[in-house]
Amino acid sequence: EDQVTQSPEALRLQEGESSSLNCSYTVSGLRGLFWYRQDPGKGPEFLFTLYSAGEEKEKERLKATLTKKESFLHITAPKPEDSATYLCAVQARGSGTYKYIFGTGTRLKVLA
Amino acid sequence: EAQVTQNPRYLITVTGKKLTVTCSQNMNHEYMSWYRQDPGLGLRQIYYSMNVEVTDKGDVPEGYKVSRKEKRNFPLILESPSPNQTSLYFCASRSTSGIHNEQFFGPGTRLTVL
């Protein structure tokens, strides 16, 4: 069964304290792995797409990496405005190739 | 402005009273999808549509119907809502030819079924 697990569920950081969020996945064949940011009361906003192991993407203080079993979202020197829930999702190959499976997210709080 | 819109944003209804949540996108996207978001369960896909008149079930389709008669619209229909359908609903769309294959999400519809 295709599955996505995110850890930790919640994370509190001091401003400037770097850390990583984890997304472990089990899929029959990975078509793509996605990271989204979700602010309270809003829809998810796209951050990154990763397609193959070894791939890395960067945007400002965020860097996403991918292995065959997991993805990491590294946050370098976070600021309070980085506080949000970060969602990981996978799209699997095979039948239902346009199905998406989301993890339950990591709630990040960055303290000033 | 490129966007996905949903209406209504908030809805309180009673068990068994049919309702429709509308979703519209102005980006000419082929793919559209509905999700529900519940605490501890994350986003779960209800239905998706690859194009006009083409729809398929996601992971939690029971109790829901969809239709795709026009490319821009993808309404979600609850013919006989029940309290376990109380949730936050998101519509999303994406192009099938983009590089990132990212989904664009609407602002959400918070539904309460009493």
Tab-separated table of C-alpha atoms in Angstrom:
chain	number	residue	atom	x	y	z
A	1	GLU	CA	0.000	0.000	0.000
A	2	ASP	CA	1.309	3.440	-0.924
A	3	GLN	CA	2.082	5.457	2.190
A	4	VAL	CA	3.676	8.738	3.258
A	5	THR	CA	4.867	9.422	6.814
A	6	GLN	CA	6.135	12.770	8.000
A	7	SER	CA	8.144	13.495	11.122
A	8	PRO	CA	8.206	15.172	13.482
A	9	GLU	CA	4.529	16.090	13.834
A	10	ALA	CA	5.489	19.442	15.327
A	11	LEU	CA	8.717	21.357	15.647
A	12	ARG	CA	9.603	24.523	17.526
A	13	LEU	CA	12.775	26.356	16.538
A	14	GLN	CA	14.433	29.518	17.622
A	15	GLU	CA	15.022	32.024	14.859
A	16	GLY	CA	18.268	31.051	13.136
A	17	GLU	CA	18.216	27.457	14.417
A	18	SER	CA	18.509	25.200	11.370
A	19	SER	CA	16.737	21.841	11.209
A	20	SER	CA	15.289	19.211	8.881
A	21	LEU	CA	11.842	17.756	8.303
A	22	ASN	CA	11.499	14.165	7.170
A	23	CYS	CA	9.137	12.519	4.692
A	24	SER	CA	9.336	8.738	4.374
A	25	TYR	CA	7.429	7.108	1.567
A	26	THR	CA	6.460	3.690	0.295
A	27	VAL	CA	5.132	3.636	-3.236
A	28	SER	CA	5.007	1.089	-6.009
A	29	GLY	CA	6.925	3.447	-8.263
A	30	LEU	CA	7.610	7.105	-7.627
A	31	ARG	CA	6.415	9.502	-10.268
A	32	GLY	CA	7.144	12.587	-8.202
A	33	LEU	CA	7.525	13.832	-4.638
A	34	PHE	CA	6.121	17.224	-3.731
A	35	TRP	CA	6.572	19.643	-0.858
A	36	TYR	CA	3.894	22.185	-0.007
A	37	ARG	CA	3.564	24.868	2.638
A	38	GLN	CA	0.188	25.453	4.277
A	39	ASP	CA	-0.648	28.500	6.372
A	40	PRO	CA	-3.596	28.379	8.793
A	41	GLY	CA	-6.926	28.750	7.014
A	42	LYS	CA	-5.380	28.568	3.549
A	43	GLY	CA	-4.806	26.052	0.821
A	44	PRO	CA	-1.393	24.434	0.360
A	45	GLU	CA	1.194	26.340	-1.676
A	46	PHE	CA	3.680	24.554	-3.867
A	47	LEU	CA	7.354	24.559	-2.901
A	48	PHE	CA	9.250	21.810	-4.740
A	49	THR	CA	8.979	18.769	-6.985
A	50	LEU	CA	11.601	16.025	-6.883
A	51	TYR	CA	11.626	13.201	-9.406
A	52	SER	CA	14.600	10.964	-8.745
A	53	ALA	CA	16.968	9.924	-5.959
A	54	GLY	CA	19.839	12.345	-5.548
A	55	GLU	CA	17.887	15.314	-6.786
A	56	GLU	CA	17.993	18.551	-4.759
A	57	LYS	CA	16.009	21.776	-5.057
A	58	GLU	CA	16.562	25.063	-3.232
A	59	LYS	CA	14.513	28.155	-2.591
A	60	GLU	CA	15.629	30.848	-0.185
A	61	ARG	CA	16.117	29.150	3.206
A	62	LEU	CA	14.614	25.847	2.081
A	63	LYS	CA	16.341	22.906	0.456
A	64	ALA	CA	14.636	19.648	-0.477
A	65	THR	CA	16.482	16.393	-1.081
A	66	LEU	CA	15.349	12.957	-2.181
A	67	THR	CA	16.561	9.399	-1.634
A	68	LYS	CA	14.895	6.134	-2.634
A	69	LYS	CA	13.019	5.951	0.655
A	70	GLU	CA	12.700	9.469	1.996
A	71	SER	CA	12.893	13.165	1.414
A	72	PHE	CA	14.189	15.901	3.666
A	73	LEU	CA	13.235	19.529	3.813
A	74	HIS	CA	16.157	21.409	5.283
A	75	ILE	CA	15.468	24.828	6.767
A	76	THR	CA	18.532	27.005	7.186
A	77	ALA	CA	18.466	29.930	9.619
A	78	PRO	CA	14.654	30.016	9.767
A	79	LYS	CA	12.690	33.170	10.410
A	80	PRO	CA	9.305	33.548	12.129
A	81	GLU	CA	7.632	33.902	8.733
A	82	ASP	CA	8.679	30.327	7.957
A	83	SER	CA	6.159	29.154	10.566
A	84	ALA	CA	3.603	26.962	8.778
A	85	THR	CA	2.638	23.358	8.216
A	86	TYR	CA	4.822	21.628	5.645
A	87	LEU	CA	3.194	18.862	3.640
A	88	CYS	CA	4.831	16.109	1.641
A	89	ALA	CA	2.997	14.250	-1.124
A	90	VAL	CA	3.843	11.528	-3.610
A	91	GLN	CA	2.448	10.652	-6.973
A	92	ALA	CA	2.798	6.980	-7.811
A	93	ARG	CA	3.288	5.271	-11.145
A	94	GLY	CA	1.011	2.604	-12.482
A	95	SER	CA	-2.767	2.571	-12.366
A	96	GLY	CA	-4.120	5.751	-10.900
A	97	THR	CA	-1.020	7.656	-11.924
A	98	TYR	CA	-2.766	10.881	-11.120
A	99	LYS	CA	-3.518	9.910	-7.562
A	100	TYR	CA	-1.702	11.802	-4.865
A	101	ILE	CA	-0.938	10.601	-1.351
A	102	PHE	CA	-0.210	13.220	1.270
A	103	GLY	CA	1.479	12.931	4.628
A	104	THR	CA	-0.105	14.474	7.700
A	105	GLY	CA	2.397	17.314	7.771
A	106	THR	CA	4.917	18.886	10.129
A	107	ARG	CA	3.766	21.961	12.029
A	108	LEU	CA	6.723	24.314	12.272
A	109	LYS	CA	6.856	27.197	14.704
A	110	VAL	CA	9.822	29.577	14.549
A	111	LEU	CA	10.216	31.794	17.577
A	112	ALA	CA	11.728	35.276	17.368
B	1	GLU	CA	-4.750	36.561	-11.499
B	2	ALA	CA	-4.321	32.810	-11.862
B	3	GLN	CA	-6.415	31.136	-9.231
B	4	VAL	CA	-8.690	28.360	-8.068
B	5	THR	CA	-11.910	29.548	-6.488
B	6	GLN	CA	-14.310	27.605	-4.295
B	7	ASN	CA	-17.793	28.443	-3.110
B	8	PRO	CA	-19.060	28.561	-0.521
B	9	ARG	CA	-16.135	29.055	1.852
B	10	TYR	CA	-18.168	28.027	4.870
B	11	LEU	CA	-21.287	25.878	5.022
B	12	ILE	CA	-23.347	24.454	7.843
B	13	THR	CA	-26.035	22.012	6.810
B	14	VAL	CA	-28.085	19.133	8.146
B	15	THR	CA	-27.905	15.428	7.491
B	16	GLY	CA	-29.443	14.388	4.192
B	17	LYS	CA	-29.753	17.811	2.590
B	18	LYS	CA	-28.094	17.712	-0.812
B	19	LEU	CA	-25.353	20.264	-1.409
B	20	THR	CA	-22.859	21.259	-4.064
B	21	VAL	CA	-19.486	22.888	-3.568
B	22	THR	CA	-18.283	24.634	-6.686
B	23	CYS	CA	-14.712	24.828	-7.918
B	24	SER	CA	-13.451	26.892	-10.822
B	25	GLN	CA	-9.982	27.547	-12.233
B	26	ASN	CA	-8.865	30.148	-14.771
B	27	MET	CA	-5.561	28.553	-15.810
B	28	ASN	CA	-6.906	26.232	-18.512
B	29	HIS	CA	-5.680	23.237	-16.517
B	30	GLU	CA	-6.659	19.773	-17.661
B	31	TYR	CA	-6.413	18.124	-14.262
B	32	MET	CA	-8.631	18.933	-11.301
B	33	SER	CA	-9.059	17.201	-7.973
B	34	TRP	CA	-10.937	17.308	-4.681
B	35	TYR	CA	-9.432	16.626	-1.272
B	36	ARG	CA	-10.665	16.579	2.268
B	37	GLN	CA	-8.441	17.489	5.181
B	38	ASP	CA	-9.049	16.108	8.646
B	39	PRO	CA	-6.897	16.434	11.782
B	40	GLY	CA	-4.470	13.555	12.066
B	41	LEU	CA	-5.390	12.197	8.637
B	42	GLY	CA	-3.942	14.833	6.373
B	43	LEU	CA	-5.177	15.548	2.876
B	44	ARG	CA	-7.030	12.658	1.258
B	45	GLN	CA	-8.033	12.606	-2.364
B	46	ILE	CA	-11.741	12.184	-3.073
B	47	TYR	CA	-12.016	12.359	-6.880
B	48	TYR	CA	-9.945	13.655	-9.710
B	49	SER	CA	-10.495	14.487	-13.349
B	50	MET	CA	-7.992	14.279	-16.158
B	51	ASN	CA	-10.127	16.326	-18.526
B	52	VAL	CA	-13.707	17.085	-19.541
B	53	GLU	CA	-15.983	14.082	-19.012
B	54	VAL	CA	-13.111	12.046	-17.505
B	55	THR	CA	-13.252	11.422	-13.759
B	56	ASP	CA	-11.844	8.796	-11.421
B	57	LYS	CA	-11.997	7.848	-7.773
B	58	GLY	CA	-9.381	8.833	-5.266
B	59	ASP	CA	-8.914	7.145	-1.912
B	60	VAL	CA	-12.127	8.290	-0.201
B	61	PRO	CA	-14.895	8.624	-2.837
B	62	GLU	CA	-17.788	7.170	-0.842
B	63	GLY	CA	-20.650	9.611	-0.375
B	64	TYR	CA	-19.415	12.035	-3.020
B	65	LYS	CA	-20.104	12.678	-6.688
B	66	VAL	CA	-18.364	14.885	-9.200
B	67	SER	CA	-18.890	16.010	-12.759
B	68	ARG	CA	-16.650	17.682	-15.314
B	69	LYS	CA	-18.791	19.157	-18.049
B	70	GLU	CA	-16.540	22.153	-18.641
B	71	LYS	CA	-12.772	22.377	-18.385
B	72	ARG	CA	-12.785	25.165	-15.827
B	73	ASN	CA	-15.372	23.749	-13.397
B	74	PHE	CA	-15.336	20.693	-11.179
B	75	PRO	CA	-18.201	20.694	-8.658
B	76	LEU	CA	-18.315	18.343	-5.674
B	77	ILE	CA	-21.759	16.971	-4.878
B	78	LEU	CA	-22.882	15.479	-1.587
B	79	GLU	CA	-26.294	13.981	-2.311
B	80	SER	CA	-27.041	12.934	1.263
B	81	PRO	CA	-24.458	14.465	3.602
B	82	SER	CA	-23.691	12.787	6.891
B	83	PRO	CA	-21.840	14.088	9.966
B	84	ASN	CA	-18.705	12.110	9.045
B	85	GLN	CA	-18.393	14.345	5.997
B	86	THR	CA	-17.746	17.330	8.226
B	87	SER	CA	-14.337	18.431	7.038
B	88	LEU	CA	-12.230	21.043	5.281
B	89	TYR	CA	-12.408	20.569	1.507
B	90	PHE	CA	-9.884	21.719	-1.050
B	91	CYS	CA	-10.104	21.813	-4.801
B	92	ALA	CA	-6.895	21.777	-6.833
B	93	SER	CA	-5.862	21.967	-10.460
B	94	ARG	CA	-2.710	21.433	-12.453
B	95	SER	CA	-1.467	21.406	-15.977
B	96	THR	CA	-0.562	17.994	-17.386
B	97	SER	CA	2.304	19.473	-19.364
B	98	GLY	CA	4.158	21.524	-16.779
B	99	ILE	CA	7.701	20.966	-15.584
B	100	HIS	CA	6.950	20.909	-11.886
B	101	ASN	CA	3.553	19.212	-12.116
B	102	GLU	CA	2.479	21.224	-9.108
B	103	GLN	CA	-1.118	21.476	-8.015
B	104	PHE	CA	-2.698	24.860	-7.355
B	105	PHE	CA	-5.103	24.751	-4.456
B	106	GLY	CA	-8.215	26.757	-3.735
B	107	PRO	CA	-8.810	28.511	-0.406
B	108	GLY	CA	-10.876	25.695	1.057
B	109	THR	CA	-14.497	25.093	2.054
B	110	ARG	CA	-15.241	24.325	5.673
B	111	LEU	CA	-18.286	22.070	5.815
B	112	THR	CA	-20.198	21.152	8.944
B	113	VAL	CA	-22.941	18.533	8.745
B	114	LEU	CA	-25.217	18.435	11.785
